[in-house]
Amino acid sequence: AQSVTQPDIHITVSEGASLELRCNYSYGATPYLFWYVQSPGQGLQLLLKYFSGDTLVQGIKGFEAEFKRSQSSFNLRKPSVHWSDAAEYFCAFSSGSARQLTFGSGTQLTVLP
Amino acid sequence: NAGVMQNPRHLVRRRGQEARLRCSPMKGHSHVYWYRQLPEEGLKFMVYLQKENIIDESGMPKERFSAEFPKEGPSILRIQQVVRGDSAAYFCASSETGTDTQYFGPGTRLTVL
């Protein structure tokens, strides 16, 4: 079955520290992969996406993600976290042929001053 | 270019009433998707529509829920005879023809009393 797993429910980092949020997928072919961020009471904002090509993808707000086919992973990284990055982060994928997005359960990020 | 618009942002209904949620896609987007986010859960796909057509409704509950995207006007998600379990945030997303990138609206938070 197609699925997305975000192993970490909650992560806490200090402001200025580096960040890595994990995402693993289960799918027989190369999926289309996305990271979205959701602030409390808000909608989802697209951070970045991977369809094909270069496996290191740059996004908005200083985020990047790396697609690793051998590990079925698409981890999100940021070298230095800002207090405004505190939010919930969702990894998602689609198969391309089926347009619907399948979301992970989300990772809540807390940033300490 | 205005983003995806949803209204109302908050909707309160009593059990047995009807709820109508509206979604206006981004300009130039002809594909609309509805997702539901139940408390403490991730986002789940409900339905995918193009103008005047339902393409995929595999995530829609079989009863009481319906969706449309008419030739003119917004997409409507309709929930008849609401129950407390329908309380959730309902998100709409849109995409352009030929792309797989979905942009989300701010959501409608439905509370059933």
mmCIF file of C-alpha atoms in Angstrom:
data_model
loop_
_atom_site.group_PDB
_atom_site.id
_atom_site.type_symbol
_atom_site.label_atom_id
_atom_site.label_comp_id
_atom_site.label_asym_id
_atom_site.label_seq_id
_atom_site.Cartn_x
_atom_site.Cartn_y
_atom_site.Cartn_z
ATOM 1 C CA ALA A 1 0.000 0.000 0.000
ATOM 2 C CA GLN A 2 1.124 3.540 -0.674
ATOM 3 C CA SER A 3 1.959 5.454 2.472
ATOM 4 C CA VAL A 4 4.025 8.212 4.004
ATOM 5 C CA THR A 5 5.598 7.976 7.438
ATOM 6 C CA GLN A 6 6.877 10.795 9.564
ATOM 7 C CA PRO A 7 8.525 9.003 12.488
ATOM 8 C CA ASP A 8 8.843 12.044 14.720
ATOM 9 C CA ILE A 9 5.614 13.381 16.187
ATOM 10 C CA HIS A 10 7.285 16.268 17.987
ATOM 11 C CA ILE A 11 10.766 17.817 17.676
ATOM 12 C CA THR A 12 12.239 20.582 19.808
ATOM 13 C CA VAL A 13 15.288 22.560 18.727
ATOM 14 C CA SER A 14 16.959 25.736 19.912
ATOM 15 C CA GLU A 15 16.890 28.805 17.729
ATOM 16 C CA GLY A 16 19.928 28.834 15.479
ATOM 17 C CA ALA A 17 20.356 25.067 15.588
ATOM 18 C CA SER A 18 20.113 22.863 12.531
ATOM 19 C CA LEU A 19 16.970 20.875 11.766
ATOM 20 C CA GLU A 20 16.169 17.635 10.006
ATOM 21 C CA LEU A 21 12.637 16.279 9.738
ATOM 22 C CA ARG A 22 12.294 12.729 8.534
ATOM 23 C CA CYS A 23 9.939 11.410 5.896
ATOM 24 C CA ASN A 24 9.758 7.905 4.459
ATOM 25 C CA TYR A 25 7.449 6.718 1.735
ATOM 26 C CA SER A 26 6.251 3.386 0.475
ATOM 27 C CA TYR A 27 5.565 3.251 -3.241
ATOM 28 C CA GLY A 28 6.656 1.016 -6.090
ATOM 29 C CA ALA A 29 7.854 3.753 -8.407
ATOM 30 C CA THR A 30 9.266 7.238 -7.988
ATOM 31 C CA PRO A 31 6.623 9.387 -6.370
ATOM 32 C CA TYR A 32 6.084 13.106 -6.496
ATOM 33 C CA LEU A 33 7.085 14.399 -3.061
ATOM 34 C CA PHE A 34 6.146 17.537 -1.196
ATOM 35 C CA TRP A 35 6.731 19.287 2.102
ATOM 36 C CA TYR A 36 4.075 21.617 3.479
ATOM 37 C CA VAL A 37 4.056 23.742 6.631
ATOM 38 C CA GLN A 38 0.983 24.603 8.678
ATOM 39 C CA SER A 39 0.913 27.313 11.331
ATOM 40 C CA PRO A 40 -1.796 27.092 14.013
ATOM 41 C CA GLY A 41 -5.236 27.808 12.610
ATOM 42 C CA GLN A 42 -3.852 28.325 9.124
ATOM 43 C CA GLY A 43 -3.799 26.506 5.832
ATOM 44 C CA LEU A 44 -0.880 24.634 4.326
ATOM 45 C CA GLN A 45 1.967 26.431 2.630
ATOM 46 C CA LEU A 46 4.104 24.598 0.089
ATOM 47 C CA LEU A 47 7.777 24.598 1.089
ATOM 48 C CA LEU A 48 9.226 22.534 -1.745
ATOM 49 C CA LYS A 49 8.568 19.666 -4.135
ATOM 50 C CA TYR A 50 10.405 16.916 -5.945
ATOM 51 C CA PHE A 51 9.290 15.428 -9.232
ATOM 52 C CA SER A 52 12.500 14.298 -10.909
ATOM 53 C CA GLY A 53 16.041 15.405 -11.647
ATOM 54 C CA ASP A 54 18.385 16.804 -9.037
ATOM 55 C CA THR A 55 17.761 14.953 -5.795
ATOM 56 C CA LEU A 56 18.563 17.983 -3.629
ATOM 57 C CA VAL A 57 15.669 20.414 -3.783
ATOM 58 C CA GLN A 58 15.710 23.983 -2.558
ATOM 59 C CA GLY A 59 12.569 25.559 -1.177
ATOM 60 C CA ILE A 60 11.326 28.710 0.426
ATOM 61 C CA LYS A 61 12.370 30.076 3.827
ATOM 62 C CA GLY A 62 15.813 28.455 3.597
ATOM 63 C CA PHE A 63 14.552 24.867 3.581
ATOM 64 C CA GLU A 64 15.917 22.069 1.459
ATOM 65 C CA ALA A 65 15.130 18.379 1.076
ATOM 66 C CA GLU A 66 16.997 15.434 -0.356
ATOM 67 C CA PHE A 67 15.377 12.542 -2.194
ATOM 68 C CA LYS A 68 17.135 9.245 -1.499
ATOM 69 C CA ARG A 69 15.655 6.441 -3.543
ATOM 70 C CA SER A 70 17.718 3.733 -1.795
ATOM 71 C CA GLN A 71 16.267 4.768 1.570
ATOM 72 C CA SER A 72 12.794 5.746 0.327
ATOM 73 C CA SER A 73 13.287 9.016 2.138
ATOM 74 C CA PHE A 74 12.710 12.698 1.545
ATOM 75 C CA ASN A 75 14.037 14.449 4.645
ATOM 76 C CA LEU A 76 13.607 18.165 5.174
ATOM 77 C CA ARG A 77 16.547 20.216 6.447
ATOM 78 C CA LYS A 78 17.365 23.738 7.502
ATOM 79 C CA PRO A 79 20.840 24.814 8.656
ATOM 80 C CA SER A 80 19.675 27.417 11.180
ATOM 81 C CA VAL A 81 16.168 27.477 12.617
ATOM 82 C CA HIS A 82 14.320 30.703 13.387
ATOM 83 C CA TRP A 83 11.623 31.107 16.033
ATOM 84 C CA SER A 84 9.105 31.745 13.246
ATOM 85 C CA ASP A 85 9.698 28.209 11.937
ATOM 86 C CA ALA A 86 7.681 26.772 14.826
ATOM 87 C CA ALA A 87 4.758 25.022 13.128
ATOM 88 C CA GLU A 88 3.589 21.614 11.984
ATOM 89 C CA TYR A 89 5.288 20.102 8.976
ATOM 90 C CA PHE A 90 3.687 17.603 6.632
ATOM 91 C CA CYS A 91 5.344 15.377 4.089
ATOM 92 C CA ALA A 92 3.103 14.265 1.225
ATOM 93 C CA PHE A 93 3.298 12.340 -1.996
ATOM 94 C CA SER A 94 1.285 11.620 -5.070
ATOM 95 C CA SER A 95 1.756 8.918 -7.652
ATOM 96 C CA GLY A 96 1.237 11.292 -10.534
ATOM 97 C CA SER A 97 -1.467 9.255 -12.162
ATOM 98 C CA ALA A 98 -3.635 9.609 -9.073
ATOM 99 C CA ARG A 99 -3.694 13.293 -8.294
ATOM 100 C CA GLN A 100 -4.629 12.998 -4.652
ATOM 101 C CA LEU A 101 -1.988 13.737 -2.043
ATOM 102 C CA THR A 102 -1.261 11.220 0.691
ATOM 103 C CA PHE A 103 -0.019 12.962 3.813
ATOM 104 C CA GLY A 104 2.119 11.850 6.692
ATOM 105 C CA SER A 105 0.817 12.389 10.179
ATOM 106 C CA GLY A 106 2.914 15.515 10.639
ATOM 107 C CA THR A 107 5.812 16.639 12.832
ATOM 108 C CA GLN A 108 5.236 19.438 15.317
ATOM 109 C CA LEU A 109 8.302 21.669 15.600
ATOM 110 C CA THR A 110 8.956 23.711 18.735
ATOM 111 C CA VAL A 111 11.739 26.287 18.694
ATOM 112 C CA LEU A 112 13.318 27.300 22.000
ATOM 113 C CA PRO A 113 14.737 30.808 22.416
ATOM 114 C CA ASN B 1 -2.728 36.683 -7.978
ATOM 115 C CA ALA B 2 -5.080 35.791 -5.171
ATOM 116 C CA GLY B 3 -4.590 32.427 -3.575
ATOM 117 C CA VAL B 4 -7.164 29.754 -2.942
ATOM 118 C CA MET B 5 -10.103 31.233 -1.084
ATOM 119 C CA GLN B 6 -12.409 29.393 1.238
ATOM 120 C CA ASN B 7 -15.460 30.590 3.079
ATOM 121 C CA PRO B 8 -16.652 30.668 5.647
ATOM 122 C CA ARG B 9 -13.500 30.336 7.722
ATOM 123 C CA HIS B 10 -15.502 29.122 10.691
ATOM 124 C CA LEU B 11 -18.886 27.433 10.607
ATOM 125 C CA VAL B 12 -20.994 26.282 13.521
ATOM 126 C CA ARG B 13 -23.892 23.928 12.958
ATOM 127 C CA ARG B 14 -26.210 21.943 15.197
ATOM 128 C CA ARG B 15 -26.636 18.245 14.686
ATOM 129 C CA GLY B 16 -28.955 17.528 11.776
ATOM 130 C CA GLN B 17 -28.318 20.805 9.949
ATOM 131 C CA GLU B 18 -26.611 21.189 6.606
ATOM 132 C CA ALA B 19 -23.139 22.623 6.086
ATOM 133 C CA ARG B 20 -22.011 24.227 2.824
ATOM 134 C CA LEU B 21 -18.341 24.961 2.355
ATOM 135 C CA ARG B 22 -17.134 27.024 -0.575
ATOM 136 C CA CYS B 23 -13.822 27.065 -2.372
ATOM 137 C CA SER B 24 -12.621 29.413 -5.100
ATOM 138 C CA PRO B 25 -9.460 28.087 -6.766
ATOM 139 C CA MET B 26 -6.526 30.204 -7.792
ATOM 140 C CA LYS B 27 -6.979 32.089 -11.030
ATOM 141 C CA GLY B 28 -6.313 29.809 -13.963
ATOM 142 C CA HIS B 29 -6.656 26.613 -11.925
ATOM 143 C CA SER B 30 -9.316 24.197 -13.050
ATOM 144 C CA HIS B 31 -8.613 21.328 -10.650
ATOM 145 C CA VAL B 32 -9.979 21.331 -7.097
ATOM 146 C CA TYR B 33 -9.325 18.925 -4.246
ATOM 147 C CA TRP B 34 -10.971 18.655 -0.848
ATOM 148 C CA TYR B 35 -9.215 17.294 2.233
ATOM 149 C CA ARG B 36 -10.376 16.825 5.800
ATOM 150 C CA GLN B 37 -8.249 17.194 8.921
ATOM 151 C CA LEU B 38 -9.815 15.600 11.945
ATOM 152 C CA PRO B 39 -8.561 16.603 15.402
ATOM 153 C CA GLU B 40 -5.159 15.061 16.166
ATOM 154 C CA GLU B 41 -5.025 13.507 12.698
ATOM 155 C CA GLY B 42 -3.360 14.300 9.420
ATOM 156 C CA LEU B 43 -5.061 15.391 6.258
ATOM 157 C CA LYS B 44 -7.131 12.874 4.362
ATOM 158 C CA PHE B 45 -8.152 13.189 0.735
ATOM 159 C CA MET B 46 -11.864 13.380 0.072
ATOM 160 C CA VAL B 47 -12.590 14.289 -3.531
ATOM 161 C CA TYR B 48 -10.998 15.609 -6.715
ATOM 162 C CA LEU B 49 -13.008 17.650 -9.196
ATOM 163 C CA GLN B 50 -12.563 19.439 -12.465
ATOM 164 C CA LYS B 51 -15.083 21.852 -13.879
ATOM 165 C CA GLU B 52 -18.463 20.077 -13.929
ATOM 166 C CA ASN B 53 -16.870 16.667 -13.285
ATOM 167 C CA ILE B 54 -16.047 14.540 -10.285
ATOM 168 C CA ILE B 55 -12.803 12.780 -11.130
ATOM 169 C CA ASP B 56 -12.088 10.840 -7.936
ATOM 170 C CA GLU B 57 -14.350 10.618 -4.905
ATOM 171 C CA SER B 58 -12.699 7.613 -3.313
ATOM 172 C CA GLY B 59 -12.183 9.453 -0.018
ATOM 173 C CA MET B 60 -15.715 10.744 0.374
ATOM 174 C CA PRO B 61 -18.005 9.158 2.953
ATOM 175 C CA LYS B 62 -20.746 7.316 1.120
ATOM 176 C CA GLU B 63 -23.599 9.125 2.797
ATOM 177 C CA ARG B 64 -24.412 12.747 3.550
ATOM 178 C CA PHE B 65 -21.381 14.190 1.723
ATOM 179 C CA SER B 66 -21.397 15.596 -1.794
ATOM 180 C CA ALA B 67 -19.242 17.936 -3.840
ATOM 181 C CA GLU B 68 -19.588 19.927 -7.007
ATOM 182 C CA PHE B 69 -17.540 22.292 -9.115
ATOM 183 C CA PRO B 70 -19.891 24.053 -11.525
ATOM 184 C CA LYS B 71 -18.906 25.747 -14.738
ATOM 185 C CA GLU B 72 -19.333 29.107 -13.039
ATOM 186 C CA GLY B 73 -18.712 29.824 -9.397
ATOM 187 C CA PRO B 74 -16.894 28.124 -6.554
ATOM 188 C CA SER B 75 -16.623 24.485 -5.675
ATOM 189 C CA ILE B 76 -19.052 23.437 -2.950
ATOM 190 C CA LEU B 77 -18.627 20.705 -0.371
ATOM 191 C CA ARG B 78 -21.990 19.897 1.133
ATOM 192 C CA ILE B 79 -22.591 17.915 4.295
ATOM 193 C CA GLN B 80 -26.165 17.007 5.061
ATOM 194 C CA GLN B 81 -27.503 16.180 8.514
ATOM 195 C CA VAL B 82 -24.209 16.912 10.228
ATOM 196 C CA VAL B 83 -23.084 14.876 13.225
ATOM 197 C CA ARG B 84 -20.500 15.697 15.873
ATOM 198 C CA GLY B 85 -17.964 13.468 14.134
ATOM 199 C CA ASP B 86 -18.025 15.853 11.162
ATOM 200 C CA SER B 87 -16.309 18.518 13.263
ATOM 201 C CA ALA B 88 -12.991 19.088 11.523
ATOM 202 C CA ALA B 89 -11.005 21.467 9.361
ATOM 203 C CA TYR B 90 -11.841 21.147 5.689
ATOM 204 C CA PHE B 91 -9.201 22.275 3.241
ATOM 205 C CA CYS B 92 -9.503 22.969 -0.427
ATOM 206 C CA ALA B 93 -6.561 22.911 -2.817
ATOM 207 C CA SER B 94 -6.256 23.757 -6.487
ATOM 208 C CA SER B 95 -3.857 23.066 -9.312
ATOM 209 C CA GLU B 96 -3.340 23.981 -12.918
ATOM 210 C CA THR B 97 -3.901 21.555 -15.749
ATOM 211 C CA GLY B 98 -0.735 19.599 -16.433
ATOM 212 C CA THR B 99 0.856 20.106 -13.022
ATOM 213 C CA ASP B 100 0.785 18.124 -9.797
ATOM 214 C CA THR B 101 1.436 20.987 -7.418
ATOM 215 C CA GLN B 102 -1.513 21.753 -5.185
ATOM 216 C CA TYR B 103 -1.979 25.072 -3.417
ATOM 217 C CA PHE B 104 -4.105 25.118 -0.321
ATOM 218 C CA GLY B 105 -6.664 27.514 1.024
ATOM 219 C CA PRO B 106 -6.896 28.615 4.672
ATOM 220 C CA GLY B 107 -9.543 26.021 5.479
ATOM 221 C CA THR B 108 -13.024 26.029 6.955
ATOM 222 C CA ARG B 109 -13.287 24.917 10.547
ATOM 223 C CA LEU B 110 -16.602 23.207 11.093
ATOM 224 C CA THR B 111 -17.916 22.756 14.603
ATOM 225 C CA VAL B 112 -21.016 20.649 15.159
ATOM 226 C CA LEU B 113 -22.804 21.261 18.421
#
